[in-house]
Structure formats: structure tokens, C-alpha cells
Coordinates of C-alpha atoms in Angstrom, one line a residue:
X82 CA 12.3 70.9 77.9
X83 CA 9.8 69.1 79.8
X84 CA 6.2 69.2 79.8
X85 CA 5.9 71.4 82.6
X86 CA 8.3 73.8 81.8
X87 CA 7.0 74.0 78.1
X88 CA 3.1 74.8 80.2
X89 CA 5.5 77.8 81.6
X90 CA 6.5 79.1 78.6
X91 CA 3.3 78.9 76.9
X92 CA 1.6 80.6 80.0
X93 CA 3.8 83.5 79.7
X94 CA 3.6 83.6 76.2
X95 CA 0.1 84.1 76.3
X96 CA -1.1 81.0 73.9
X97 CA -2.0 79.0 76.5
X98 CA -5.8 80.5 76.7
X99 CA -8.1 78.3 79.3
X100 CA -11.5 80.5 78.4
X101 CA -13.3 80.4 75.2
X102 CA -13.3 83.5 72.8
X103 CA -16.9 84.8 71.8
X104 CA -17.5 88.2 70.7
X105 CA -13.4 89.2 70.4
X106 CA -13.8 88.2 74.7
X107 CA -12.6 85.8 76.8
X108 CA -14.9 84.2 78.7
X109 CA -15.8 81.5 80.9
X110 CA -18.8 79.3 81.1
X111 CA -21.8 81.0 82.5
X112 CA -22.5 78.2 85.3
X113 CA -18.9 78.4 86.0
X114 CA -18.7 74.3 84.7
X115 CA -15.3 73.6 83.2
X116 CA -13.6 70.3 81.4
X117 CA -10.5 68.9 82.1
X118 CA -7.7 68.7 79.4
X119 CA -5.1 65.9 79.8
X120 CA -1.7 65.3 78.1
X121 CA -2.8 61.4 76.7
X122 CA 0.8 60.4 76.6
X123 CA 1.0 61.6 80.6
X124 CA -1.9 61.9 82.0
X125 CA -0.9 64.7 83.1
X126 CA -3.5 67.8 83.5
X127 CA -2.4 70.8 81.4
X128 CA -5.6 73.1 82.3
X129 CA -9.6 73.3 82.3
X130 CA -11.3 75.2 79.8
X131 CA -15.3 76.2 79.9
X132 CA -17.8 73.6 79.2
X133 CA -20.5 76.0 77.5
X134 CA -23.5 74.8 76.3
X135 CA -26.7 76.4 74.6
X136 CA -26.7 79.9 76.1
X137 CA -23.0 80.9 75.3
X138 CA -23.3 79.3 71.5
X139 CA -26.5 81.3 71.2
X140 CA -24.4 84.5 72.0
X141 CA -21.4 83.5 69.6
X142 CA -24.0 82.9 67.1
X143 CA -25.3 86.8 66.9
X144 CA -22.0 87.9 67.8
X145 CA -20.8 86.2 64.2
X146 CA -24.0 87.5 63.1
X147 CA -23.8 91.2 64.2
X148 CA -20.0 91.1 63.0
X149 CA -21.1 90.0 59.3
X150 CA -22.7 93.0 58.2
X151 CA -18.9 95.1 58.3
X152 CA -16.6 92.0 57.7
X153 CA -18.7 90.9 54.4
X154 CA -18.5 94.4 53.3
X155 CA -14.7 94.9 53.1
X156 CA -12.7 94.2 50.0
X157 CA -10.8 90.7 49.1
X158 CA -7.7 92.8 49.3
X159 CA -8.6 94.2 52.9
X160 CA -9.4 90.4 54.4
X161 CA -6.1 89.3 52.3
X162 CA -4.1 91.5 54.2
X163 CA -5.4 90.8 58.1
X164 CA -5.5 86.8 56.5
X165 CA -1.8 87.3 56.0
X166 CA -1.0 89.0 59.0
X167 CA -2.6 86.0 61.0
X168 CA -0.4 83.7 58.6
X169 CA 2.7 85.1 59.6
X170 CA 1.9 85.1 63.2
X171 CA 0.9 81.3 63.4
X172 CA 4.5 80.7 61.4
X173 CA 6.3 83.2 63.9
X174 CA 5.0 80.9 66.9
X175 CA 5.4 77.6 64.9
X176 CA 7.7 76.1 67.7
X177 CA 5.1 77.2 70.7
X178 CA 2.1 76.3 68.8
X179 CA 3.9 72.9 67.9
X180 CA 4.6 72.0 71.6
X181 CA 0.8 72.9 72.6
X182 CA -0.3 70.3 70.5
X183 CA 2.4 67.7 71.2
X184 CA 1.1 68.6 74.9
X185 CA -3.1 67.9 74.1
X186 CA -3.0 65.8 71.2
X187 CA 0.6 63.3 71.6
X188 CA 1.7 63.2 68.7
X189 CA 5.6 63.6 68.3
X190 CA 6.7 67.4 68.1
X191 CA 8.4 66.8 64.8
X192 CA 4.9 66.3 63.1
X193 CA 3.2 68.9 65.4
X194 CA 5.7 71.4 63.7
X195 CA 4.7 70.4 60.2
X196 CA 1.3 70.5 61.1
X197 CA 1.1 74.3 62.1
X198 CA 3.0 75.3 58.6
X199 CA 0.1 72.7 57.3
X200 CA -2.6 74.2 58.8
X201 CA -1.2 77.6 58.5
X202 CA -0.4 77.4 54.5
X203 CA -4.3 77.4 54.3
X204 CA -4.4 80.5 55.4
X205 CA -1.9 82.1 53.4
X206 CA -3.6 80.4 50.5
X207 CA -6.7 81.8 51.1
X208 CA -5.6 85.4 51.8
X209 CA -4.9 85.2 48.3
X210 CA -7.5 82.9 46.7
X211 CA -10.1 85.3 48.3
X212 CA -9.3 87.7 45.6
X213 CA -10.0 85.5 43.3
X214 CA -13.5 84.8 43.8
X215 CA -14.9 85.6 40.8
X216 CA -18.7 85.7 38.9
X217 CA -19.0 85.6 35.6
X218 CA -21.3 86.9 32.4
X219 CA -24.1 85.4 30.7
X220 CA -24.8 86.1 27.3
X221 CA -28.2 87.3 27.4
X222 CA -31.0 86.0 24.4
X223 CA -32.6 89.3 24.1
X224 CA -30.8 92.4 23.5
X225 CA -31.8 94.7 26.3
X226 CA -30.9 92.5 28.7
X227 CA -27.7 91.9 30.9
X228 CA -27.5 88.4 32.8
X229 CA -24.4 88.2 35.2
X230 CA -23.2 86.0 38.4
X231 CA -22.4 87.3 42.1
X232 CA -20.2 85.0 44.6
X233 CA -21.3 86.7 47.9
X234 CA -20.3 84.6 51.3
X235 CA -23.0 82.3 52.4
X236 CA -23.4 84.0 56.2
X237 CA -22.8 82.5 59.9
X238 CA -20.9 79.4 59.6
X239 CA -20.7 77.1 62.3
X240 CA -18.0 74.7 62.3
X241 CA -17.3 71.4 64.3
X242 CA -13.8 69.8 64.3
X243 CA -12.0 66.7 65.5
X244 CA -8.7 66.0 67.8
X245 CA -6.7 64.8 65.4
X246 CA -5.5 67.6 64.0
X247 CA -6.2 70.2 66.8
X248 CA -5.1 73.5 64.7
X249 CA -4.9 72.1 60.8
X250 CA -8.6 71.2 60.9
X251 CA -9.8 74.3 61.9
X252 CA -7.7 76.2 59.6
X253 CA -8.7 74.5 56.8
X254 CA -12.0 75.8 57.5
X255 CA -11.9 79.1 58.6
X256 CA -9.6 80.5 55.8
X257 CA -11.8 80.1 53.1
X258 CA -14.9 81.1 55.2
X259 CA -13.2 84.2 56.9
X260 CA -11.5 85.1 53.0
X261 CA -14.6 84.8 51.2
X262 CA -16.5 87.1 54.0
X263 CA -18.2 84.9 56.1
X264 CA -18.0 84.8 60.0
X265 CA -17.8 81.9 61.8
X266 CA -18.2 79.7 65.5
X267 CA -15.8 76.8 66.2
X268 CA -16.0 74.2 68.3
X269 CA -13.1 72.2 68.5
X270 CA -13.1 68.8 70.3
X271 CA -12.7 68.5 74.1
X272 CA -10.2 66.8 74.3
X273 CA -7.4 69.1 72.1
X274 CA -9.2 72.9 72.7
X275 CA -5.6 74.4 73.3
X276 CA -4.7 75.1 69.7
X277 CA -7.6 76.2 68.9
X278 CA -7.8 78.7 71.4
X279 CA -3.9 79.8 70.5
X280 CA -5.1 80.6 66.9
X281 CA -7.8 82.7 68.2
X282 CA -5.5 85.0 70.3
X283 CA -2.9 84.8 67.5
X284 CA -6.0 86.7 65.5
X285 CA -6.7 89.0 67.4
X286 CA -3.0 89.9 67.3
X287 CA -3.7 90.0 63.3
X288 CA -6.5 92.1 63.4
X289 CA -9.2 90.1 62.7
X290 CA -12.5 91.9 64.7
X291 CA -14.4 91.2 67.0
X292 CA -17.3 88.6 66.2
X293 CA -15.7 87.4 63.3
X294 CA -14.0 84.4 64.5
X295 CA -15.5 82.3 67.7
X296 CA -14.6 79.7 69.5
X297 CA -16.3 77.6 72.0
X298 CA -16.4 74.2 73.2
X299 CA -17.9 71.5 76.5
X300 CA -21.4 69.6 75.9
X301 CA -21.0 69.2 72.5
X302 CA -24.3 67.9 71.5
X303 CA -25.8 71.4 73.5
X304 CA -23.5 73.5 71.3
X305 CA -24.6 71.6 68.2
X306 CA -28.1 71.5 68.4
X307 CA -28.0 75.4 68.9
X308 CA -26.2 75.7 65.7
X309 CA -28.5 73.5 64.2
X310 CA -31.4 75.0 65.4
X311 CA -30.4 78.8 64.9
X312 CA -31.7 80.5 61.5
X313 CA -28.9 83.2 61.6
X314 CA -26.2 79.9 61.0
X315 CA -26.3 79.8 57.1
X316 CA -23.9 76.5 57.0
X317 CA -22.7 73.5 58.8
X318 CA -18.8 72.1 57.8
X319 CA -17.9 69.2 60.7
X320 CA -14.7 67.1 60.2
X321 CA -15.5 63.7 62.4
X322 CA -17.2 60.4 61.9
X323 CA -19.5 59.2 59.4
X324 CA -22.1 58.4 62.2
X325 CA -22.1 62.3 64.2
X326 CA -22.2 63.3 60.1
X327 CA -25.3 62.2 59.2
X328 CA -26.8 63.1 62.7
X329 CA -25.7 67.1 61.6
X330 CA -27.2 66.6 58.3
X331 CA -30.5 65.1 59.3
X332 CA -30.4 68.4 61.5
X333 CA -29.3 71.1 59.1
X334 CA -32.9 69.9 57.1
X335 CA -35.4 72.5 59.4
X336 CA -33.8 75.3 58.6
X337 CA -32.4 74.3 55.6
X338 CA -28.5 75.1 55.9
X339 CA -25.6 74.4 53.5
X340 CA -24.0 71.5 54.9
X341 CA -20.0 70.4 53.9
X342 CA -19.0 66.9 55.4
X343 CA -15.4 65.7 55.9
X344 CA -16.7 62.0 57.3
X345 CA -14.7 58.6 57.5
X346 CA -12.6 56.1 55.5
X347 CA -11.8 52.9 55.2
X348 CA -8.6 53.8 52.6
X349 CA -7.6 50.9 50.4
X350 CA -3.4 51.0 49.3
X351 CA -3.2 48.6 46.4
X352 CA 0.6 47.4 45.6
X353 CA 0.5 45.2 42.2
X354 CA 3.1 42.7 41.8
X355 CA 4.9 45.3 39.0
X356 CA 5.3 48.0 41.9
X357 CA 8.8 49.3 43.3
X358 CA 8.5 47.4 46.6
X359 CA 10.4 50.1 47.9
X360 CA 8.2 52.7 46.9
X361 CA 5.4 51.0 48.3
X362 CA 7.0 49.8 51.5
X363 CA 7.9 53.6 51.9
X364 CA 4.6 55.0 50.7
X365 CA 2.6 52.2 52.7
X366 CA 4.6 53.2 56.2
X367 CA 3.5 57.3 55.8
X368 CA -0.2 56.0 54.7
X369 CA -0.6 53.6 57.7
X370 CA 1.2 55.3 60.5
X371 CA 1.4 59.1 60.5
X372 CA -0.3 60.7 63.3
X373 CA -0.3 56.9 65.0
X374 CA -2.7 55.8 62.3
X375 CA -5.2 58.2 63.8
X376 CA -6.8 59.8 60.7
X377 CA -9.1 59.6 58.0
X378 CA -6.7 59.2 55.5
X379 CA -5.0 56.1 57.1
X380 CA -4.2 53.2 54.9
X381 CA -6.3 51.0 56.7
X382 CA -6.6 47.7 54.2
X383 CA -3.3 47.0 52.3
X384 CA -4.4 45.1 49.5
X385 CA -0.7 42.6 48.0
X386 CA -0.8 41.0 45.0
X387 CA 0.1 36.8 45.7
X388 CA 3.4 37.1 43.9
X389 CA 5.1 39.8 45.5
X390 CA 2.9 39.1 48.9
X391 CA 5.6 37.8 51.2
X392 CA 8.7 40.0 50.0
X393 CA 6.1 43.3 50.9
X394 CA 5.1 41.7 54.3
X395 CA 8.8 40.8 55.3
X396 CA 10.1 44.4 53.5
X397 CA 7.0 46.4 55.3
X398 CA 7.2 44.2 58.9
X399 CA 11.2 45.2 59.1
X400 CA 10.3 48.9 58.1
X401 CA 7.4 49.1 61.0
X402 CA 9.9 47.8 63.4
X403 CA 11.7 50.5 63.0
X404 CA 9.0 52.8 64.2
X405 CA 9.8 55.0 67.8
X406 CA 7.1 54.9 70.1
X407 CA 6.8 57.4 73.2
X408 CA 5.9 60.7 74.3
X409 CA 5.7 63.5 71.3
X410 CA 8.6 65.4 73.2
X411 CA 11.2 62.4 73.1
X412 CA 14.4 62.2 70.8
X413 CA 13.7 60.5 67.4
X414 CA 9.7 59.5 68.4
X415 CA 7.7 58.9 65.3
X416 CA 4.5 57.3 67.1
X417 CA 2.8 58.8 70.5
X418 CA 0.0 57.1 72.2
X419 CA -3.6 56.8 71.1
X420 CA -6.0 59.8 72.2
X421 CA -8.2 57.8 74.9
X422 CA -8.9 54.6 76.5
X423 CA -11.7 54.2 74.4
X424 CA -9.3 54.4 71.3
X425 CA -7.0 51.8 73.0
X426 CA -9.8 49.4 73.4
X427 CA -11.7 49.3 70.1
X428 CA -7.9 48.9 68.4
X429 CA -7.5 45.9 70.8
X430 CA -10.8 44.6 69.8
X431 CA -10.0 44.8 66.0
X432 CA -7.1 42.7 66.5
X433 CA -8.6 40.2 68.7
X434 CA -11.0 40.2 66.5
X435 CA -9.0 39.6 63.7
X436 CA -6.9 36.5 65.6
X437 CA -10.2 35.1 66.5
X438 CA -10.9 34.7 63.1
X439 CA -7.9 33.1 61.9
X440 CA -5.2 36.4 61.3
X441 CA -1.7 36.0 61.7
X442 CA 0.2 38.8 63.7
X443 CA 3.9 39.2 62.0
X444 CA 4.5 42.3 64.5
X445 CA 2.8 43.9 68.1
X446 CA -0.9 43.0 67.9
X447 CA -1.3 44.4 72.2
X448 CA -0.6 47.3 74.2
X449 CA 2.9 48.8 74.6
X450 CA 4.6 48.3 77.5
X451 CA 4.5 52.1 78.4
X452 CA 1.6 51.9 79.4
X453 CA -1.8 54.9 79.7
X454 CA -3.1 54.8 75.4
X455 CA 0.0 53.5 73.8
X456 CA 0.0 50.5 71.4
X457 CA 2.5 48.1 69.9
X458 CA 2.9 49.5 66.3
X459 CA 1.6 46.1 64.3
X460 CA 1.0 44.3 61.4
X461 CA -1.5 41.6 61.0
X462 CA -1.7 39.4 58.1
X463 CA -4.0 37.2 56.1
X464 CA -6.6 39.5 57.0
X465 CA -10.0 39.0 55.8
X466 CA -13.2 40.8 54.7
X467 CA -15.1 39.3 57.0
X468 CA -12.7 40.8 60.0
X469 CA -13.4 44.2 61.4
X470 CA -9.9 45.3 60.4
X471 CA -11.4 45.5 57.1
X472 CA -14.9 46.6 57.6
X473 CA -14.3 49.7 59.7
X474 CA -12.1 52.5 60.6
X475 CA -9.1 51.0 62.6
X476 CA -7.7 54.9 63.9
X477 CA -4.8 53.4 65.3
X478 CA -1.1 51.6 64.4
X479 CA -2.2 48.2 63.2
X480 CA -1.5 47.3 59.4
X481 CA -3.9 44.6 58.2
X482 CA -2.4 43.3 55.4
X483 CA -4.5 41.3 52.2
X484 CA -3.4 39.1 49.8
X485 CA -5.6 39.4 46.2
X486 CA -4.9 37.7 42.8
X487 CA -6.5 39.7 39.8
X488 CA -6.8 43.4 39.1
X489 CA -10.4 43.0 38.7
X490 CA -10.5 41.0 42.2
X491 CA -9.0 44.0 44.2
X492 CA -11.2 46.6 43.1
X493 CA -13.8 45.1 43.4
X494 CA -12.6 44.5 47.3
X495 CA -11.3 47.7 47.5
X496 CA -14.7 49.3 46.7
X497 CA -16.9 47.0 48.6
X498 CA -17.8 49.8 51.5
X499 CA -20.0 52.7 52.5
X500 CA -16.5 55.0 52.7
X501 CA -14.9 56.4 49.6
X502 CA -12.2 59.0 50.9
X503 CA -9.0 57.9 50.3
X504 CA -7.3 55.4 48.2
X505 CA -3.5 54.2 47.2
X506 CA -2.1 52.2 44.7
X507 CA 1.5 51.3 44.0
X508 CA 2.2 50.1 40.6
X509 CA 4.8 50.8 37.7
X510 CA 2.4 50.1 35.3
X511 CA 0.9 53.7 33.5
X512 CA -1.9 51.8 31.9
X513 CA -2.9 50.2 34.8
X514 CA -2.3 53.3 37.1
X515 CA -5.3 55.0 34.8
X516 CA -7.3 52.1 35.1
X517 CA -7.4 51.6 38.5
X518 CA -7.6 55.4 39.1
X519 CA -10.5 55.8 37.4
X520 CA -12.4 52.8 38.9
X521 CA -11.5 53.4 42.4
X522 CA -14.7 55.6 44.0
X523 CA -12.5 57.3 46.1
X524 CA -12.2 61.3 46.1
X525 CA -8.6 61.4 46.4
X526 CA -6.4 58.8 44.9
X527 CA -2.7 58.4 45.8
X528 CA -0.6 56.4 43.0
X529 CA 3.1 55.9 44.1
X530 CA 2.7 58.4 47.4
X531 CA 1.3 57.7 50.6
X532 CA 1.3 61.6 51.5
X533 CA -1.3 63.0 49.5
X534 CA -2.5 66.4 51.5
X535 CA -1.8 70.4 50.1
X536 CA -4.2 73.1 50.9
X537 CA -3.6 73.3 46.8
X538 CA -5.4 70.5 46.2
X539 CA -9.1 69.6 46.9
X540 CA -9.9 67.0 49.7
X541 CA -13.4 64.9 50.5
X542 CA -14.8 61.9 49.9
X543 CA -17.7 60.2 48.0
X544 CA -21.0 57.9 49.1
X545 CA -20.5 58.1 52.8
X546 CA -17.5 60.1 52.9
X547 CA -19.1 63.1 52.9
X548 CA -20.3 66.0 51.0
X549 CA -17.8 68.9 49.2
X550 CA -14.5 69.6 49.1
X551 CA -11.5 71.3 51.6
X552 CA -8.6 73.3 50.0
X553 CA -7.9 74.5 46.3
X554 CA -10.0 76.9 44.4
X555 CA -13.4 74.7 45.0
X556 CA -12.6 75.2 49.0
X557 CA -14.1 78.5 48.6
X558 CA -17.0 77.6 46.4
X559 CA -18.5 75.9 49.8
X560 CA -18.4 79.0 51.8
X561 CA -20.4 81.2 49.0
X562 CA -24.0 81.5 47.5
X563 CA -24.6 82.2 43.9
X564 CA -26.7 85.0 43.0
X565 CA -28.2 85.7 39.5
X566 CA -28.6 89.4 37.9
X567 CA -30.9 90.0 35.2
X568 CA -30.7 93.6 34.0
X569 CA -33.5 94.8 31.8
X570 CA -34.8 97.7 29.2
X571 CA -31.1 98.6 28.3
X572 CA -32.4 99.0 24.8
X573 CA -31.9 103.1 25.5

């Protein structure tokens, strides 16, 4: 199908939603002002959607706030059930929700798919981790005394996602929140709103009531300096850069909210000399280049050891060849274009950067010849610490590849930044695999796999990474206060 007819069939399915959803209503923008939302492999316009600002936030605040009281107060086994009712909706419409964000985001539709039964597995797991939330008992030093621990759900959550993964982001987020009893506002990015707003009908479908889940979205920094400033907003979780991250935590101070930060990498993938180059060609490829290199997780510095340096660079350089570019709806397309123009040009002036300074590009290194966002999937080699490939976030298909000597030498490099999200190494080596592990100051470490991401496992980063964890058991630790109990004169 083509893009327009897929529009068609969305429309009439009723999950293609152009107002936001606040208080179980759709609504539009009180001054009527709307934002345009583009397919970036097109440029195509799929719809507009409201650009809200202070006043509708405000009213999505206290209607989360008004719809605590009841949602808090229903069992872990009531939430499960509506939780998994919502779960088996998103799956049900896996093949329309996929094609929405192949339409607003670009990547292919093959990866679109896998990301709604990604984003929707948190779901599921939290339907059933919600149940599991439990206190615990103190033994008490005097003996009419009885000390014990509530979980209870920390309130209002506001939460602030990114583009690049328009539904998985937001799920990863609202499940726990929403399982542990919490209600919640979401502002997904402008530029991929679509999925967002699909979930949100798909729950009412499910059940969920009204208040409890909200989504809004336009002038961001309106809608997050309301959330910021409100007292009924309990917590602050934003997926995004490192620089809006610290803005939201400087803000959460006044009022004091919990704050969880999914920020920016700079991921290092180490391959030792002793590694399958295989495996590490293979693992390297799925680190660099899913989602067009557009995510925090990216391999963006691979780190070769001198004596199997040239066999990885031919091995990897032959493997990225073999990358598809085009629009997310084409036979066999692996890569889609980059979100925006200003995505295209900071990865351009990376790589010129990069040449500039004495780089050599084995593969791409400019735009595609498609044309809008799309770029040349690239390697560029005898990169450098001192280039910007390896000082900041790339977010796009160039691999910057670095020759190193010594174990020693590469953590070193490998550590020597303000990120610490993400990290790979490739070796055959056990003892070295523990080593290295341990000395990385990374919060997720990949050894042999360049695909590290399950909602059963927890995600975040250290130093400027951000602050708590996403998915697993200690996802719902960051949605829920602890309270101490101290029962006394039981000596009767």
C-alpha cells in the first residue's frame, strides 16, 4: 500500500487521532493553534494536531489529579487486568500501529512492527509486575512494637518523550506508572504525536478511565514549565538529551519532584583482537545502525584492536554496504531517512569535521542521492578523540571507527566522557570479558550482542546519563514512595 492509502485506512480505523486526549476527551487547542506533522521520508503532510500550551496542561494536570484518588485505590489485580486488556489491543493493531509510525517517524515498517510488540511487552509486563509490589517487615527492637514498609504510587506523573521511538518510549513509562497506581500526562514530541495518540484511544478501548492517562503536545517548553511548576505533579521521567535533562532537573528543585532521566550516550563497542570478527561485525552493524543510528544506544565510537584493525574495517565496510536505504514502506529497507534537516546537517558536520581533521572515509560520508533527510550509510576511519565523531552523540548512520593498542588504553578512551549509557565489547576472552565489564562506567553493558533492550531488564545510564532505571522489577521502584509504619503499645 501506499502512504496515502495506508492514511485511509488508519482514518477509518479510528487510530489516526489529530486532537490531544485530556480528561478521557478529545480536544483541540484552546486558541485553535495546530502543528503540522510530516512523513520525513516524503515530506508529505499526514495531519495537524493541537499545539497546547500552559492552559490545557494545567487542565490535564488536575484531570490526572482528580482521577488518582479512584485509580490508586483499586487492587494490583484490577489495574492488571485493564493493563492487559490494553496489551492485547496494541498487539491486535500491531500492523496499523506499525505503519503509523513508519508514516511519522521513517523508519522501515519491519522495525516499526517489532517496536509496537517492544513497546507493548512493557505493558504486559507490568500488568503483572504490579502485583508484585511488595513492602516488607522490620524486626522491631522493642517488643510492643511493629515496624513495617508501604509501596504506595508516587502521584501525578508528568512524562516527556522523544521521536525516536514514538510508541516504545511512552510505554515504557506509562506501564509501570499506570500498574503501580499512578496517573499520568504525556507529551510526546512534535514531530511523531500519531502513535502516541493511537495508544491513548486503544485505552480507552481497554478501559482505562478517564484522567488516568493524558496526552498533550505543541510549545513544548509551555507544557513543561507547567509541569514543572505545578505541586499536584509528584514526578518528572523525560527520555531526550542530556542538555533539555538537566534544564527539567534544575526545574523539578521548587517543588521538589522525583525526577527519572533517560539522557544521552556516547556508547563505546570494544572488539579485542581475540573476538569472533563475525560476531562483532554482526553485533557492531545492529549497534550502529538500527533505527538509522538514531538512538541513545547507538554504537557511536568503535574502538579495534591494531591487529585485527583492518580485517574488522574491510569485514564491517562490506557488511554496511549491504545496508537498504529508502522509505520505511519499501521492499527489503533496513535504513529510512534522518528525522529533520537539522539532523541531516549536524551528521554532515561530524563528518566534515572528522575529514578536516585528517579521517579517512572507507564508505558514504554525504547525503544520499534520494534526497529530503536521507544519508549515505558510512564508515569513517582513523577517527580520533579530538574529532566530534568521538566527542558527541552522532544520531545518525556514520560508523567512526578507532584503532587502540592495550586493554588498559581503550578503557581508559572508552570512559573518557560525561555519558555512561551504553557500552559493547566483543571478545572471546571470559577473563577479560569480566574485566572490562566491571571497569566500563556504563549502565548497560553488551558483551558479544549489539541488541541489548527487554522490558525484563533494567535500562539507564550513569554520570550524565541520567538518573534511575526503565524496565525490570526496579522500573516500578521509580514510580512509588516508601512509607514507614511504626505500630505501638501492642504489649496487651
Amino acid at each position: 500500500m501506499d502512504a496515502k492509502s495506508i492514511v485511509c485506512k488508519l482514518q477509518s480505523s479510528g487510530l489516526l487521532r489529530s486532537q490531544a486526549f485530556i480528561g478521557g476527551k478529545w480536544t483541540d487547542a484552546y486558541d485553535g493553534k495546530t502543528v503540522k506533522v510530516f512523513n520525513p521520508a516524503t515530506g508529505d503532510l499526514i495531519t495537524e494536531v493541537p499545539c497546547m500550551g500552559t492552559k490545557e496542561t494545567n487542565d490535564a494536570i488536575s484531570s490526572a489529579y482528580d482521577a488518582f484518588r479512584a485509580w490508586s485505590k483499586l487492587t494490583a489485580a484490577e489495574r492488571s487486568r485493564i493493563l492487559r486488556k490494553w496489551y492485547d489491543l496494541l498487539m491486535a493493531h500491531k500492523e496499523d500501529l506499525a505503519q503509523l509510525i513508519t508514516l511519522e517517524q521513517g523508519k522501515p515498517l519491519k522495525d516499526s512492527t517489532g517496536e509496537v510488540a517492544y513497546g507493548a511487552s512493557y505493558i504486559e509486563y507490568y500488568a503483572e509486575e504490579g502485583k508484585r509490589a511488595y513492602g516488607d517487615i522490620i524486626p522491631a527492637p522493642l517488643p510492643d512494637r511493629r515496624l513495617f514498609i508501604l509501596k504506595q504510587p508516587v502521584g501525578v506523573v508528568g512524562a516527556i518523550t522523544p521521536w525516536n521511538f514514538p510508541l516504545a518510549m511512552i510505554t515504557r513509562k506509562v506501564g509501570p506508572a499506570l500498574a503501580c497506581g499512578c496517573t499520568i500526562v504525556v507529551k510526546p514530541s512534535e514531530f511523531t504525536p500519531l502513535a502516541a495518540l493511537a495508544a491513548a484511544e486503544l485505552s480507552v478501548r481497554a478501559g482505562i478511565p478517564p484522567g488516568v492517562l493524558n496526552v498533550i503536545m505543541g510549545d513544548a517548553p509551555a507544557i513543561g514549565e507547567a509541569l514543572l511548576a505545578s505541586t499536584q505533579v509528584r514526578q518528572i521521567t523525560f527520555t531526550g538529551s542530556t542538555a533539555v535533562g538537566k534544564k527539567l532537573m534544575a526545574g523539578s528543585a521548587p517543588t521538589v519532584k522525583k525526577v527519572s532521566l533517560e539522557l544521552g550516550g556516547n556508547a563505546p563497542c570494544i572488539v579485542f583482537d581475540d573476538a569472533d570478527v563475525d560476531v562483532a561485525v554482526k553485533g557492531a552493524l545492529a549497534a550502529k545502525f538500527r533505527n538509522t543510528g538514531q538512538t541513545c544506544v547507538c554504537a557511536n565510537r568503535i574502538f579495534v584492536q591494531e591487529g585485527i584493525y583492518e580485517k574488522f574495517a574491510d569485514a564491517f565496510t562490506k557488511g554496511v554496504q549491504k545496508l537498504k536505504i529508502g522509505e520505511g514502506f519499501g521492499e527489503g529497507v533496513v535504513l529510512g531517512p534522518l528525522i529533520n534537516d537539522a539532523a541531516l546537517h549536524k551528521v554532515e558536520t561530524f563528518v566534515e569535521d572528522a575529514i578536516s581533521k585528517g579521517a579517512k572515509v572507507l564508505l558514504g560520508g554525504k547525503r544520499h542521492s534520494l534526497g529530503r533527510t536521507f544519508y549515505e550509510p558510512s564508515v569513517i576511519a582513523n577517527v580520533t578523540g579530538e574529532m566530534s565523531l568521538a566527542r558527541e552523540e552522532i544520531f545518525g548512520p556514520v560508523a567512526a571507527l578507532l584503532p587502540f593498542k592495550t586493554e588498559e588504553e581503550v578503557i581508559q578512551r572508552a570512559n573518557d566522557t560525561n555519558a555512561g549509557l551504553a557500552a559493547y565489547v566483543f571478545t572471546e576472552n571470559m577473563q577479560r570479558s569480566w574485566r572490562v565489564t566491571e571497569a566500563l562506567e556504563y549502565g548497560i553493558v553488551g558483551v558479544n550482542e549489539g541488541l541489548v533492550n527487554t522490558e525484563v531488564a533494567p535500562f539507564g545510564g550513569v554520570k550524565q546519563s541520567g538518573l534511575g532505571r526503565e524496565g525490570s522489577k526496579y522500573g516500578m521502584e521509580e514510580y512509588m514512595e516508601m512509607k514507614y509504619v511504626c505500630l505501638g503499645n501492642l504489649s496487651a
